[in-house]
XYZ file of C-alpha atoms in Angstrom:
414
model
C 11.337 -19.035 8.707
C 9.391 -16.788 6.380
C 7.796 -13.964 8.347
C 5.428 -11.579 6.577
C 4.483 -8.179 7.989
C 1.413 -6.618 6.390
C 0.976 -2.978 7.359
C -2.619 -1.735 7.180
C -5.846 -3.526 8.076
C -7.965 -2.423 5.145
C -9.210 -4.366 2.128
C -5.788 -4.659 0.466
C -3.994 -5.503 3.706
C -6.431 -8.220 4.702
C -6.472 -9.752 1.232
C -2.668 -9.792 1.086
C -2.385 -11.332 4.551
C -5.009 -14.012 3.884
C -3.579 -15.070 0.541
C 0.020 -15.014 1.774
C -0.923 -17.264 4.703
C -3.008 -19.605 2.559
C -0.329 -19.698 -0.136
C 2.383 -20.720 2.321
C 0.903 -22.244 5.495
C 4.389 -22.498 7.007
C 4.858 -18.725 6.904
C 4.149 -16.502 9.891
C 1.884 -13.656 8.771
C 1.335 -10.593 10.967
C -1.208 -7.873 10.171
C -0.555 -4.489 11.808
C -3.325 -1.893 12.125
C -2.648 1.478 13.763
C -6.266 2.085 14.825
C -8.572 -0.003 16.992
C -10.694 -1.155 14.047
C -9.988 -2.863 10.757
C -11.829 -2.746 7.438
C -13.547 0.561 8.232
C -13.714 1.593 4.582
C -15.199 -1.767 3.630
C -17.883 -1.193 6.270
C -19.049 2.203 5.020
C -18.576 1.872 1.259
C -21.584 1.671 -1.004
C -23.881 3.113 1.629
C -22.997 0.328 4.045
C -23.510 -2.389 1.419
C -19.878 -2.637 0.187
C -19.430 -2.261 -3.555
C -17.008 -5.219 -3.793
C -16.161 -4.971 -7.490
C -17.622 -4.183 -10.919
C -19.193 -6.463 -13.509
C -16.457 -5.942 -16.107
C -14.527 -9.094 -16.941
C -12.397 -7.847 -19.838
C -9.092 -6.372 -18.578
C -8.860 -4.185 -21.684
C -12.170 -2.545 -20.781
C -11.549 -2.571 -17.046
C -8.446 -0.366 -17.215
C -10.479 2.450 -18.786
C -12.039 3.152 -15.394
C -8.736 4.137 -13.775
C -7.631 7.770 -14.185
C -4.260 6.723 -12.776
C -2.744 3.245 -12.939
C -4.809 1.774 -15.766
C -1.824 1.089 -18.012
C 0.093 -0.670 -15.262
C -2.938 -2.655 -14.094
C -3.707 -4.181 -17.472
C -1.272 -7.065 -17.036
C -2.229 -7.399 -13.383
C -5.912 -7.769 -14.283
C -5.016 -10.653 -16.585
C -3.766 -12.394 -13.439
C -6.611 -11.410 -11.093
C -9.756 -9.672 -12.315
C -13.336 -9.173 -11.081
C -14.387 -12.726 -11.997
C -11.608 -14.061 -9.768
C -12.829 -11.797 -6.968
C -16.394 -13.067 -7.403
C -15.156 -16.681 -7.353
C -12.993 -16.064 -4.278
C -15.869 -14.727 -2.202
C -18.284 -17.324 -3.565
C -15.925 -20.128 -2.527
C -16.221 -18.752 1.004
C -19.988 -18.660 0.980
C -20.495 -15.033 -0.062
C -22.682 -14.545 -3.121
C -22.435 -11.310 -5.098
C -25.120 -9.710 -7.245
C -24.874 -7.238 -10.116
C -26.945 -4.055 -10.237
C -28.063 -2.271 -13.397
C -25.046 0.048 -13.443
C -22.559 -2.842 -13.106
C -21.769 -2.430 -9.421
C -21.505 -5.708 -7.516
C -22.653 -6.133 -3.906
C -23.148 -9.047 -1.525
C -26.669 -10.428 -1.902
C -27.223 -9.562 1.757
C -26.848 -5.847 0.927
C -24.751 -5.639 4.084
C -21.050 -4.777 4.162
C -20.728 -6.759 7.394
C -20.954 -9.879 5.217
C -17.669 -8.913 3.550
C -16.064 -7.837 6.826
C -16.984 -11.152 8.458
C -15.735 -13.128 5.459
C -12.328 -11.435 5.479
C -11.840 -11.543 9.239
C -12.832 -15.213 9.420
C -10.593 -16.109 6.475
C -7.672 -14.383 8.192
C -8.308 -16.297 11.423
C -8.633 -19.599 9.578
C -5.356 -18.953 7.753
C -3.542 -18.235 10.999
C -2.922 -14.517 10.451
C -1.916 -12.748 13.667
C -3.708 -9.403 14.027
C -2.124 -6.526 15.957
C -4.613 -3.705 16.658
C -3.553 -0.234 17.797
C -0.104 -1.099 16.494
C 1.280 1.172 13.811
C 4.632 0.730 12.105
C 6.774 3.816 12.589
C 9.881 2.773 10.690
C 11.371 -0.047 8.645
C 15.102 -0.706 8.692
C 16.558 -2.908 5.998
C 19.370 -5.133 7.256
C 20.205 -7.522 4.420
C 21.229 -11.032 5.402
C 23.495 -13.330 3.358
C 21.709 -15.483 0.798
C 20.402 -18.658 2.382
C 17.880 -21.368 1.588
C 16.140 -20.592 4.872
C 15.681 -16.818 4.896
C 16.049 -15.077 8.223
C 14.291 -11.802 9.054
C 16.105 -8.881 7.522
C 13.583 -6.084 8.085
C 13.371 -4.535 11.525
C 10.105 -2.739 12.290
C 9.693 -0.130 14.992
C 6.134 -0.254 16.310
C 4.007 2.499 17.840
C 3.695 0.389 20.992
C 7.403 0.807 21.655
C 8.162 -2.748 20.649
C 10.012 -3.996 17.572
C 9.350 -6.797 15.109
C 11.209 -8.541 12.317
C 10.098 -9.766 8.904
C 11.494 -11.361 5.777
C 8.780 -9.733 3.647
C 6.848 -6.504 4.186
C 3.584 -5.511 2.489
C 2.657 -1.836 2.806
C -1.121 -1.476 2.494
C -1.910 1.702 4.395
C -4.388 3.145 1.880
C -4.491 6.688 0.521
C -4.871 10.040 2.215
C -2.865 13.196 2.719
C -1.197 12.109 5.974
C -0.247 8.540 5.250
C 2.159 6.451 7.289
C 2.745 4.223 4.280
C 3.982 7.118 2.189
C 6.415 8.072 4.951
C 7.669 4.486 5.126
C 7.995 4.359 1.335
C 9.992 7.595 1.299
C 12.314 6.280 3.995
C 13.022 3.287 1.760
C 13.921 5.534 -1.169
C 10.589 5.621 -2.991
C 9.122 8.781 -4.482
C 5.549 9.911 -3.785
C 3.598 11.635 -6.550
C 1.566 14.747 -5.727
C -1.477 13.933 -3.618
C -4.960 15.332 -4.231
C -8.499 14.281 -3.294
C -10.451 12.282 -5.850
C -14.135 11.317 -6.022
C -15.445 14.524 -4.498
C -18.587 16.592 -4.999
C -18.728 20.254 -5.985
C -19.965 23.207 -3.954
C -22.118 25.330 -6.256
C -24.338 28.265 -5.352
C -26.656 28.786 -8.316
C -30.372 29.684 -8.537
C -31.090 26.743 -10.849
C -29.999 24.315 -8.118
C -31.801 25.949 -5.202
C -34.078 23.721 -3.069
C -33.666 20.698 -5.354
C -31.670 18.612 -2.861
C -32.382 14.895 -3.124
C -33.524 15.151 -6.738
C -31.570 13.193 -9.353
C -31.267 13.112 -13.134
C -30.330 9.807 -14.813
C -27.964 11.068 -17.504
C -26.152 14.409 -17.351
C -22.957 15.539 -19.048
C -20.667 17.588 -16.804
C -17.557 19.139 -18.309
C -14.690 21.499 -17.671
C -13.845 22.542 -21.246
C -10.742 24.519 -20.244
C -8.962 21.247 -19.424
C -10.917 19.148 -21.946
C -12.524 17.135 -19.148
C -16.022 15.691 -19.548
C -18.013 12.835 -18.018
C -21.605 11.642 -18.221
C -23.768 9.826 -15.711
C -26.417 10.260 -13.028
C -26.292 13.524 -11.088
C -27.770 14.243 -7.659
C -28.703 17.702 -6.355
C -27.416 18.328 -2.829
C -27.690 21.049 -0.178
C -24.290 22.335 -1.284
C -24.300 21.720 -5.042
C -23.968 18.624 -7.205
C -23.014 15.007 -6.589
C -23.686 11.616 -8.182
C -21.612 9.314 -10.419
C -21.326 11.817 -13.291
C -19.812 14.438 -10.993
C -17.616 11.946 -9.126
C -16.151 10.615 -12.375
C -15.292 14.145 -13.495
C -13.618 14.829 -10.150
C -11.528 11.669 -10.483
C -10.240 12.406 -13.971
C -9.612 16.045 -13.056
C -8.363 15.488 -9.499
C -5.042 17.306 -9.925
C -6.492 19.994 -12.206
C -9.225 20.934 -9.733
C -6.779 20.808 -6.827
C -4.513 23.317 -8.574
C -7.550 25.567 -9.112
C -8.449 25.285 -5.416
C -11.825 23.977 -6.638
C -12.784 27.359 -8.113
C -13.798 26.913 -11.750
C -16.687 27.067 -14.206
C -18.362 23.815 -15.223
C -20.580 23.325 -18.254
C -23.628 21.098 -17.783
C -25.874 19.460 -20.374
C -28.885 18.263 -18.402
C -29.972 15.813 -21.117
C -26.646 14.020 -21.283
C -25.306 14.075 -24.812
C -28.182 15.654 -26.762
C -26.945 18.396 -29.086
C -28.545 21.870 -29.036
C -30.250 21.207 -32.383
C -31.852 18.031 -31.029
C -33.029 19.883 -27.929
C -34.490 22.647 -30.104
C -36.305 20.097 -32.269
C -37.793 18.441 -29.188
C -39.074 21.796 -27.927
C -40.503 22.801 -31.312
C -42.167 19.400 -31.702
C -43.809 19.804 -28.299
C -45.006 23.259 -29.331
C -46.474 21.897 -32.557
C -48.150 18.798 -31.131
C -49.214 19.999 -27.674
C -50.050 23.616 -28.451
C -52.822 23.970 -25.863
C -51.044 22.236 -23.011
C -49.262 24.178 -20.315
C -45.493 23.868 -20.280
C -45.559 22.621 -16.691
C -47.751 19.647 -17.617
C -45.517 18.374 -20.398
C -41.767 18.422 -20.781
C -40.090 16.689 -23.727
C -37.082 15.471 -21.739
C -38.725 13.489 -18.919
C -37.104 15.745 -16.350
C -38.485 15.482 -12.811
C -41.339 17.993 -12.489
C -39.518 20.082 -9.850
C -36.473 20.458 -12.073
C -38.550 21.311 -15.150
C -40.426 23.969 -13.180
C -37.130 25.377 -11.916
C -35.772 25.523 -15.488
C -38.814 27.480 -16.637
C -38.564 29.812 -13.664
C -34.829 30.326 -14.287
C -35.429 31.547 -17.846
C -38.422 33.671 -16.693
C -41.154 31.579 -18.326
C -44.423 31.095 -16.470
C -45.085 27.364 -16.009
C -48.736 27.957 -16.949
C -47.765 29.297 -20.377
C -49.268 27.259 -23.200
C -46.817 25.673 -25.616
C -48.436 27.614 -28.462
C -47.511 30.875 -26.715
C -43.834 30.005 -26.285
C -41.847 32.622 -28.266
C -38.688 31.845 -30.210
C -36.609 33.846 -27.734
C -37.796 31.628 -24.879
C -37.011 28.499 -26.890
C -33.499 29.833 -27.469
C -33.073 30.450 -23.741
C -34.259 26.945 -22.894
C -31.942 25.377 -25.473
C -28.952 27.251 -24.072
C -29.798 26.479 -20.448
C -30.566 22.796 -20.998
C -27.514 22.141 -23.177
C -24.935 24.412 -21.560
C -25.650 25.746 -18.086
C -22.568 27.439 -16.661
C -22.018 26.662 -12.996
C -19.283 28.286 -10.924
C -17.830 26.044 -8.224
C -16.570 27.397 -4.910
C -15.300 24.325 -3.108
C -15.707 20.590 -2.669
C -16.941 17.951 -0.253
C -15.688 14.399 -0.020
C -17.954 11.570 -1.089
C -18.762 9.788 2.178
C -19.287 6.382 0.591
C -16.057 6.194 -1.382
C -13.198 8.480 -0.426
C -10.122 8.138 -2.588
C -6.824 9.952 -2.986
C -5.092 10.637 -6.278
C -1.335 10.140 -5.970
C 0.930 7.851 -3.989
C 3.979 5.657 -4.433
C 5.343 6.134 -7.961
C 4.296 3.261 -10.219
C 7.618 3.340 -12.074
C 9.246 1.954 -8.942
C 6.958 -1.100 -8.705
C 7.081 -4.433 -10.573
C 3.425 -4.998 -11.456
C 3.929 -8.719 -11.995
C 4.546 -9.095 -8.269
C 3.848 -5.653 -6.719
C 7.388 -5.793 -5.362
C 9.520 -2.693 -5.009
C 12.105 -2.277 -7.747
C 14.291 -0.491 -5.193
C 14.131 -2.777 -2.151
C 13.617 -6.539 -2.630
C 10.922 -8.154 -0.453
C 9.075 -4.858 0.065
C 5.621 -4.804 -1.557
C 3.036 -2.061 -2.086
C -0.665 -2.800 -2.605
C -3.916 -0.857 -2.832
C -4.363 2.891 -2.598
C -0.945 3.606 -1.092
C 0.101 3.452 -4.757
C -0.587 6.155 -7.346
C -3.651 4.210 -8.475
C -7.263 5.295 -8.277
C -10.438 4.378 -10.081
C -13.782 6.035 -10.629
C -16.755 5.176 -8.446
C -18.332 1.759 -8.921
C -16.172 -0.858 -7.191
C -13.004 -0.204 -9.164
C -10.872 0.902 -6.220
C -11.672 -2.249 -4.282
C -10.865 -4.335 -7.357
C -7.438 -2.699 -7.613
C -6.942 -3.554 -3.936
C -7.895 -7.229 -4.407
C -5.730 -7.557 -7.520
C -2.554 -5.926 -6.235
C -2.845 -7.696 -2.874
C -3.264 -11.090 -4.498
C -0.260 -10.592 -6.779
C 1.910 -9.600 -3.819
C 0.718 -12.579 -1.774
C 1.392 -14.972 -4.644
C 4.915 -13.630 -5.029
C 5.600 -13.964 -1.304
C 4.173 -17.498 -1.187
C 6.496 -18.539 -4.020
C 9.566 -16.965 -2.405
């Protein structure tokens, strides 16, 4: 009898278990979770709303949001992409909605909707859940070829018991201390260097002081030394900067920033992509057309008032100064500060809503048509245990759904 052991009770693990059981109702599917709770990341992601996927239905475009794994995922996304994810949840009574930035959430705005959907689907499919049961080791004991496969993987469990399986899906997620990586190594797989991704920067700078909670809709943040740059919304925090623009930069530069121990100098254009000349023209136009107005009462860039006042203070300009009295030197200072503020970082903090690790099981050792190991037949890797990670916005969950579904399909056909 076909016996499937899925290791890890997160998004990828649940999706693999459900689809394997539904794809082959005769199979015995066991889901092992080392902790007492499953789907914890699903529960907290997106501020407790669960950013299920992203409204991007062209695989060629979709892969551009993955700093690592995009090339390998292109074919996989042709097999299972965000539209398939939307349809899957909809067929189970869960409607998704799209927000302005493309992120997709359940219409309930409650991650529990997704948790309940997955747990109920697993129960309905006959998946056996084992909580507080980690898998410590996997021993491969090949059996002779037969039309009725017998278990050839022996699993040592944290409970002291053992289990057997014909197929094993490793879906333990990312992280520095990962049981899945240890299992993969024991099976001969290589693990690429691990580093945090999707983090925020610690920055102590007078321009940022007391602005926590304030956000700007479009800011360009770059690290020119490594030719890294991203644009997007930025949020001021107690410790520095956060928001999608910062998180995207951290994802693309995950290994670079790790090697620098998160000590570097970022360049920030607070308008997004406006060039210095365009910024200068906007300032000079304001001076010409609003000569008698105070700078504090009119800013040409629609910055929040608190940020505009802080900019003026930073370059030693009184906010009550009339535009007509703004000297050329002050305009030059504003242009430089708005287009290219230099911010020195002195650490990082993880993004609480979406914590991701760069690195994992080497993609060269995985068949992306099936997510099966190229080294050990009937061993599969899905989700963040692989060297795959996306930027913020639902892309990491989509990679989990896609890889898990491909693995489940392969197992069901076996």
